[in-house]
XYZ file of N, CA and C in Angstrom:
540
model
N -16.396 -67.063 -31.913
C -15.779 -65.901 -32.545
C -14.718 -65.269 -31.656
N -14.627 -65.695 -30.402
C -13.616 -65.156 -29.497
C -12.380 -66.043 -29.520
N -11.245 -65.421 -29.307
C -10.046 -66.229 -29.094
C -10.131 -66.804 -27.686
N -9.291 -67.775 -27.383
C -9.318 -68.349 -26.045
C -8.984 -67.302 -24.991
N -8.028 -66.448 -25.268
C -7.663 -65.396 -24.307
C -8.828 -64.430 -24.086
N -9.538 -64.086 -25.155
C -10.697 -63.205 -25.016
C -11.785 -63.893 -24.189
N -11.975 -65.179 -24.450
C -12.980 -65.932 -23.698
C -12.599 -66.005 -22.217
N -11.323 -66.240 -21.920
C -10.868 -66.283 -20.531
C -11.089 -64.939 -19.843
N -10.744 -63.859 -20.537
C -10.935 -62.521 -19.959
C -12.415 -62.265 -19.696
N -13.271 -62.605 -20.653
C -14.711 -62.409 -20.477
C -15.233 -63.257 -19.312
N -14.753 -64.506 -19.220
C -15.180 -65.387 -18.132
C -14.732 -64.837 -16.780
N -13.482 -64.401 -16.690
C -12.967 -63.836 -15.438
C -13.808 -62.645 -14.998
N -14.118 -61.762 -15.925
C -14.863 -60.551 -15.564
C -16.314 -60.876 -15.208
N -16.870 -61.873 -15.875
C -18.227 -62.297 -15.519
C -18.241 -62.862 -14.106
N -17.277 -63.743 -13.821
C -17.209 -64.353 -12.487
C -16.875 -63.301 -11.434
N -16.035 -62.336 -11.767
C -15.679 -61.258 -10.832
C -16.934 -60.504 -10.364
N -17.895 -60.343 -11.263
C -19.111 -59.594 -10.935
C -20.206 -60.413 -10.276
N -20.018 -61.723 -10.193
C -21.059 -62.571 -9.606
C -21.044 -62.451 -8.084
N -22.211 -62.233 -7.515
C -22.348 -62.102 -6.063
C -23.572 -62.884 -5.599
N -23.526 -63.292 -4.362
C -24.681 -63.928 -3.756
C -24.755 -63.504 -2.296
N -25.753 -63.949 -1.602
C -26.145 -63.537 -0.253
C -26.904 -62.220 -0.348
N -27.735 -61.996 0.615
C -28.560 -60.788 0.610
C -27.728 -59.517 0.593
N -26.577 -59.553 1.257
C -25.738 -58.356 1.319
C -24.672 -58.317 0.217
N -24.677 -59.300 -0.680
C -23.745 -59.309 -1.802
C -22.309 -59.625 -1.438
N -22.081 -60.177 -0.251
C -20.711 -60.458 0.174
C -20.170 -61.791 -0.353
N -21.045 -62.638 -0.851
C -20.591 -63.916 -1.404
C -19.999 -63.705 -2.786
N -18.867 -64.342 -3.055
C -18.197 -64.167 -4.343
C -17.441 -65.437 -4.721
N -16.909 -65.454 -5.922
C -16.132 -66.575 -6.451
C -14.736 -66.073 -6.804
N -13.747 -66.974 -6.750
C -12.416 -66.626 -7.225
C -11.848 -67.800 -8.010
N -10.803 -67.520 -8.766
C -10.221 -68.538 -9.646
C -8.726 -68.673 -9.369
N -8.302 -69.906 -9.168
C -6.880 -70.231 -9.086
C -6.557 -71.167 -10.241
N -5.358 -71.056 -10.779
C -4.894 -71.987 -11.809
C -4.291 -73.212 -11.127
N -4.212 -74.310 -11.843
C -3.637 -75.540 -11.293
C -2.191 -75.350 -10.840
N -1.505 -74.347 -11.383
C -0.122 -74.094 -10.956
C -0.072 -73.167 -9.733
N -1.247 -72.978 -9.066
C -1.383 -72.200 -7.830
C -1.355 -70.684 -8.044
N -1.455 -70.241 -9.274
C -1.486 -68.808 -9.564
C -2.907 -68.294 -9.387
N -3.025 -67.170 -8.703
C -4.338 -66.541 -8.543
C -4.716 -65.896 -9.871
N -5.732 -66.424 -10.505
C -6.177 -65.927 -11.802
C -7.086 -64.714 -11.623
N -8.040 -64.816 -10.686
C -8.978 -63.723 -10.462
C -9.533 -63.827 -9.058
N -9.588 -62.678 -8.385
C -10.199 -62.588 -7.067
C -10.793 -61.189 -6.954
N -12.117 -61.077 -6.782
C -12.746 -59.761 -6.779
C -12.340 -58.864 -5.611
N -11.831 -59.445 -4.533
C -11.408 -58.645 -3.380
C -9.896 -58.440 -3.380
N -9.158 -59.460 -3.777
C -7.688 -59.408 -3.753
C -7.134 -59.144 -5.153
N -7.629 -58.123 -5.810
C -7.228 -57.857 -7.198
C -5.728 -57.618 -7.338
N -5.103 -57.030 -6.332
C -3.664 -56.741 -6.413
C -2.816 -58.002 -6.349
N -3.403 -59.103 -5.886
C -2.649 -60.357 -5.786
C -2.824 -61.242 -7.024
N -3.670 -60.814 -7.942
C -3.868 -61.601 -9.159
C -2.539 -61.744 -9.897
N -2.295 -62.960 -10.378
C -1.042 -63.248 -11.078
C 0.054 -63.768 -10.173
N -0.176 -63.757 -8.857
C 0.852 -64.248 -7.932
C 0.642 -65.734 -7.653
N 1.711 -66.423 -7.350
C 1.651 -67.829 -7.020
C 1.360 -67.951 -5.526
N 0.313 -68.705 -5.190
C -0.107 -68.816 -3.793
C 0.030 -70.244 -3.265
N 0.938 -71.012 -3.867
C 1.112 -72.404 -3.452
C 1.401 -72.517 -1.967
N 2.178 -71.616 -1.428
C 2.587 -71.711 -0.027
C 1.739 -70.842 0.902
N 0.556 -70.407 0.445
C -0.341 -69.634 1.301
C -0.826 -70.534 2.427
N -0.544 -70.128 3.645
C -0.832 -70.956 4.811
C -1.699 -70.170 5.790
N -2.627 -70.871 6.456
C -3.443 -70.193 7.450
C -2.802 -70.315 8.828
N -3.458 -69.785 9.847
C -2.899 -69.760 11.201
C -2.728 -71.145 11.812
N -3.368 -72.152 11.238
C -3.251 -73.512 11.753
C -2.333 -74.385 10.906
N -1.637 -73.760 9.965
C -0.708 -74.507 9.125
C -1.340 -75.151 7.903
N -2.610 -74.857 7.625
C -3.271 -75.423 6.450
C -2.759 -74.692 5.213
N -2.289 -75.454 4.260
C -1.833 -74.892 2.987
C -3.081 -74.665 2.131
N -3.605 -73.452 2.179
C -4.936 -73.140 1.656
C -5.130 -73.560 0.200
N -4.279 -73.071 -0.680
C -4.476 -73.357 -2.101
C -4.223 -74.833 -2.389
N -3.324 -75.435 -1.649
C -3.063 -76.859 -1.853
C -4.283 -77.707 -1.471
N -4.975 -77.350 -0.377
C -6.175 -78.118 -0.017
C -7.306 -77.846 -1.006
N -7.345 -76.643 -1.566
C -8.339 -76.337 -2.605
C -8.089 -77.231 -3.821
N -6.818 -77.314 -4.243
C -6.491 -78.163 -5.389
C -6.781 -79.630 -5.098
N -6.464 -80.070 -3.901
C -6.693 -81.462 -3.517
C -8.187 -81.789 -3.559
N -9.031 -80.819 -3.177
C -10.479 -81.051 -3.167
C -11.042 -81.289 -4.557
N -10.286 -80.875 -5.584
C -10.793 -81.010 -6.955
C -10.091 -82.107 -7.741
N -9.275 -82.894 -7.066
C -8.600 -83.995 -7.755
C -9.629 -84.975 -8.283
N -9.335 -85.555 -9.414
C -10.258 -86.505 -10.020
C -11.352 -85.832 -10.825
N -11.253 -84.520 -10.988
C -12.225 -83.810 -11.812
C -13.537 -83.488 -11.139
N -13.612 -83.745 -9.847
C -14.830 -83.454 -9.101
C -14.608 -82.259 -8.195
N -15.698 -81.638 -7.807
C -15.613 -80.553 -6.836
C -15.568 -81.106 -5.435
N -15.204 -80.253 -4.491
C -15.164 -80.704 -3.112
C -15.053 -79.559 -2.129
N -15.295 -79.890 -0.877
C -15.256 -78.902 0.207
C -13.879 -78.870 0.840
N -13.541 -77.731 1.399
C -12.295 -77.574 2.127
C -12.497 -76.508 3.194
N -11.664 -76.579 4.230
C -11.782 -75.636 5.341
C -10.424 -75.024 5.646
N -10.454 -73.751 5.994
C -9.241 -73.046 6.364
C -9.627 -71.737 7.045
N -8.651 -71.076 7.616
C -8.868 -69.756 8.209
C -8.386 -68.712 7.210
N -9.146 -67.615 7.128
C -8.764 -66.564 6.191
C -9.230 -65.221 6.732
N -8.569 -64.168 6.301
C -8.913 -62.824 6.737
C -10.172 -62.354 6.017
N -11.094 -61.798 6.787
C -12.337 -61.290 6.222
C -12.071 -59.994 5.446
N -13.113 -59.512 4.783
C -13.005 -58.315 3.945
C -12.599 -57.079 4.737
N -12.789 -57.100 6.062
C -12.373 -55.940 6.861
C -10.859 -55.833 6.986
N -10.142 -56.883 6.533
C -8.683 -56.873 6.552
C -8.082 -57.154 7.913
N -8.924 -57.406 8.918
C -8.432 -57.608 10.279
C -8.869 -58.962 10.841
N -10.135 -59.243 10.750
C -10.707 -60.431 11.368
C -10.318 -61.696 10.605
N -9.737 -62.643 11.326
C -9.414 -63.951 10.752
C -10.451 -64.920 11.295
N -11.088 -65.669 10.391
C -12.164 -66.558 10.811
C -12.133 -67.837 9.979
N -12.738 -68.897 10.511
C -12.803 -70.145 9.749
C -13.716 -69.986 8.539
N -13.290 -70.582 7.442
C -14.043 -70.480 6.192
C -14.279 -71.882 5.649
N -15.497 -72.131 5.223
C -15.852 -73.379 4.561
C -16.015 -73.034 3.093
N -15.240 -73.693 2.248
C -15.240 -73.366 0.822
C -15.623 -74.576 -0.009
N -16.102 -74.294 -1.209
C -16.367 -75.333 -2.197
C -15.604 -74.957 -3.450
N -14.881 -75.906 -3.989
C -14.062 -75.678 -5.179
C -14.457 -76.666 -6.258
N -14.476 -76.180 -7.493
C -14.793 -77.045 -8.636
C -13.806 -76.750 -9.759
N -13.334 -77.797 -10.408
C -12.374 -77.582 -11.490
C -13.057 -77.192 -12.805
N -12.365 -76.379 -13.591
C -12.755 -76.144 -14.972
C -11.560 -76.597 -15.797
N -11.582 -77.883 -16.135
C -10.432 -78.555 -16.740
C -9.935 -77.933 -18.045
N -10.816 -77.469 -18.945
C -10.299 -76.966 -20.231
C -9.255 -75.850 -20.076
N -9.369 -75.053 -19.044
C -8.419 -73.949 -18.851
C -7.509 -74.173 -17.645
N -7.632 -75.300 -16.983
C -6.793 -75.579 -15.821
C -7.129 -74.674 -14.640
N -8.368 -74.292 -14.553
C -8.807 -73.403 -13.476
C -9.517 -74.191 -12.397
N -9.482 -73.646 -11.185
C -10.295 -74.133 -10.082
C -11.063 -72.917 -9.573
N -12.374 -73.026 -9.616
C -13.246 -71.922 -9.182
C -13.748 -72.261 -7.793
N -13.592 -71.300 -6.899
C -13.900 -71.539 -5.486
C -14.801 -70.441 -4.953
N -15.614 -70.816 -4.007
C -16.393 -69.857 -3.234
C -16.412 -70.356 -1.801
N -16.599 -69.472 -0.875
C -16.604 -69.894 0.515
C -17.376 -68.927 1.386
N -17.739 -69.419 2.537
C -18.438 -68.604 3.521
C -17.785 -68.793 4.877
N -17.715 -67.715 5.615
C -17.156 -67.775 6.961
C -18.171 -68.451 7.872
N -17.700 -69.455 8.598
C -18.628 -70.234 9.413
C -19.219 -69.408 10.554
N -18.483 -68.404 11.042
C -19.074 -67.569 12.092
C -20.233 -66.746 11.535
N -20.142 -66.313 10.273
C -21.256 -65.601 9.638
C -22.445 -66.535 9.452
N -22.157 -67.773 9.030
C -23.246 -68.738 8.843
C -23.925 -69.037 10.179
N -23.115 -69.175 11.230
C -23.675 -69.438 12.555
C -24.546 -68.275 13.005
N -24.067 -67.055 12.794
C -24.851 -65.876 13.172
C -26.173 -65.832 12.407
N -26.132 -66.166 11.130
C -27.364 -66.186 10.332
C -28.311 -67.273 10.824
N -27.754 -68.434 11.167
C -28.605 -69.516 11.671
C -29.240 -69.128 13.006
N -28.460 -68.496 13.891
C -28.988 -68.059 15.179
C -30.093 -67.027 14.957
N -29.861 -66.087 14.050
C -30.881 -65.080 13.747
C -32.141 -65.733 13.191
N -31.975 -66.727 12.336
C -33.127 -67.429 11.772
C -33.878 -68.189 12.854
N -33.139 -68.885 13.717
C -33.776 -69.622 14.814
C -34.516 -68.653 15.730
N -33.900 -67.513 16.037
C -34.566 -66.520 16.884
C -35.836 -65.996 16.224
N -35.775 -65.739 14.925
C -36.956 -65.259 14.201
C -38.058 -66.317 14.215
N -37.674 -67.584 14.030
C -38.659 -68.671 14.067
C -39.250 -68.790 15.467
N -38.393 -68.709 16.495
C -38.878 -68.782 17.878
C -39.854 -67.650 18.177
N -39.513 -66.445 17.739
C -40.386 -65.293 17.962
C -41.716 -65.497 17.259
N -41.650 -65.959 16.026
C -42.872 -66.206 15.260
C -43.718 -67.291 15.919
N -43.071 -68.352 16.368
C -43.799 -69.440 17.028
C -44.446 -68.955 18.316
N -43.723 -68.132 19.067
C -44.256 -67.571 20.317
C -45.478 -66.696 20.024
N -45.356 -65.845 19.011
C -46.471 -64.973 18.642
C -47.662 -65.800 18.160
N -47.390 -66.841 17.388
C -48.463 -67.703 16.890
C -49.152 -68.428 18.046
N -48.374 -68.890 19.006
C -48.940 -69.574 20.168
C -49.837 -68.636 20.967
N -49.378 -67.420 21.180
C -50.189 -66.435 21.912
C -51.472 -66.143 21.140
N -51.349 -65.951 19.833
C -52.526 -65.694 19.006
C -53.511 -66.852 19.085
N -52.994 -68.088 19.029
C -53.870 -69.253 19.116
C -54.567 -69.322 20.479
N -53.837 -69.004 21.539
C -54.444 -69.015 22.869
C -55.533 -67.954 22.985
N -55.259 -66.762 22.484
C -56.254 -65.678 22.539
C -57.487 -66.065 21.725
N -57.265 -66.568 20.511
C -58.392 -66.969 19.668
C -59.170 -68.121 20.315
N -58.483 -69.067 20.928
C -59.151 -70.171 21.612
C -59.993 -69.649 22.771
N -59.462 -68.713 23.518
C -60.200 -68.120 24.630
C -61.446 -67.396 24.120
N -61.290 -66.653 23.033
C -62.441 -65.948 22.451
C -63.496 -66.947 21.999
N -63.079 -68.029 21.339
C -64.020 -69.060 20.882
C -64.736 -69.693 22.070
N -64.000 -69.977 23.146
C -64.611 -70.574 24.334
C -65.635 -69.633 24.951
N -65.282 -68.362 25.081
C -66.206 -67.379 25.661
C -67.460 -67.255 24.793
N -67.275 -67.157 23.484
C -68.420 -67.060 22.573
C -69.276 -68.321 22.665
N -68.635 -69.504 22.724
C -69.375 -70.764 22.828
C -70.179 -70.830 24.124
N -69.575 -70.375 25.227
C -70.286 -70.370 26.521
C -71.472 -69.414 26.447
N -71.290 -68.236 25.867
C -72.400 -67.276 25.754
C -73.524 -67.827 24.889
N -73.154 -68.460 23.777
C -74.168 -69.054 22.896
C -74.886 -70.192 23.625
N -74.134 -71.041 24.336
C -74.742 -72.146 25.083
C -75.673 -71.615 26.170
N -75.262 -70.545 26.846
C -76.096 -69.939 27.896
C -77.385 -69.387 27.290
N -77.252 -68.683 26.163
C -78.440 -68.129 25.515
C -79.352 -69.253 25.029
N -78.785 -70.307 24.470
C -79.572 -71.434 23.980
C -80.271 -72.132 25.147
N -79.530 -72.330 26.246
C -80.125 -72.971 27.428
C -81.262 -72.134 27.982
N -81.065 -70.820 28.002
C -82.130 -69.919 28.481
C -83.361 -70.027 27.596
N -83.138 -70.107 26.275
C -84.289 -70.176 25.360
C -85.055 -71.481 25.535
N -84.386 -72.528 25.967
C -85.062 -73.815 26.193
C -85.706 -73.839 27.577
N -84.990 -73.367 28.587
C -85.486 -73.479 29.963
C -86.539 -72.434 30.305
N -86.553 -71.299 29.616
C -87.536 -70.246 29.926
C -88.970 -70.778 29.771
N -89.352 -71.392 28.629
C -90.732 -71.903 28.520
C -91.024 -73.019 29.529
N -90.018 -73.870 29.806
C -90.229 -74.952 30.776
C -90.481 -74.363 32.158
N -89.637 -73.374 32.528
C -89.831 -72.723 33.834
C -91.188 -72.014 33.895
N -91.599 -71.418 32.780
C -92.895 -70.716 32.756
C -94.035 -71.723 32.945
N -93.986 -72.874 32.268
C -95.016 -73.919 32.420
C -94.998 -74.452 33.845
N -93.783 -74.658 34.394
C -93.666 -75.154 35.770
C -94.311 -74.183 36.742
N -94.041 -72.899 36.565
C -94.633 -71.880 37.451
C -96.155 -71.882 37.335
N -96.658 -71.968 36.113
C -98.109 -71.939 35.909
C -98.771 -73.198 36.491
N -98.130 -74.360 36.327
C -98.687 -75.578 36.926
C -98.651 -75.516 38.444
N -97.623 -74.839 38.975
C -97.556 -74.651 40.428
C -98.716 -73.782 40.900
N -99.048 -72.737 40.112
C -100.168 -71.857 40.443
C -101.469 -72.649 40.408
N -101.634 -73.507 39.384
C -102.855 -74.317 39.268
C -102.943 -75.263 40.462
N -101.797 -75.851 40.823
C -101.797 -76.784 41.961
C -102.169 -76.072 43.257
N -101.891 -74.779 43.333
C -102.208 -73.979 44.521
C -103.636 -73.413 44.429
N -104.339 -73.752 43.387
C -105.718 -73.339 43.269
C -105.946 -72.122 42.436
N -104.947 -71.558 41.862
C -105.109 -70.375 41.011
C -105.395 -70.854 39.614
N -106.678 -70.762 39.203
C -107.063 -71.246 37.886
C -107.178 -70.102 36.881
N -106.772 -68.954 37.257
C -106.857 -67.809 36.352
C -105.815 -68.021 35.299
């Protein structure tokens, strides 16, 4: 029931609102095959501009590598440097782009590799901390089990040796002539 233009507008706005990551910083953007920025939730003022010659600090033609990654109708990964949302920090970004052929769109999302590295380091640190705590807990519990086992063994040994020692003492008394 929608016209194609209405459907495109609805799709753009739906994609504009899509977020991922715990902090909601992950997003998607759309470029047309003619290198025009169709939709970008952060760079809204640049929508409608041609970004064919957008180049990063290393000379990578960003939109061109995005388009190249989707040649043949398949999605693909691409890497480039881009300015973060703070408008100052330039960092390496790993992106994935997939074509939507009916409208000549390429939908892309990406994550800054320094953010991914920081998250991985935080995860490794959390795992290390947890493993350390688990190891300490296991050692404490093992020590408690050993102490309890020794106490139980001592009590059990006493319960066995007490009557034997008592009989031995009494037989010693009999051997010494005490028949009482």
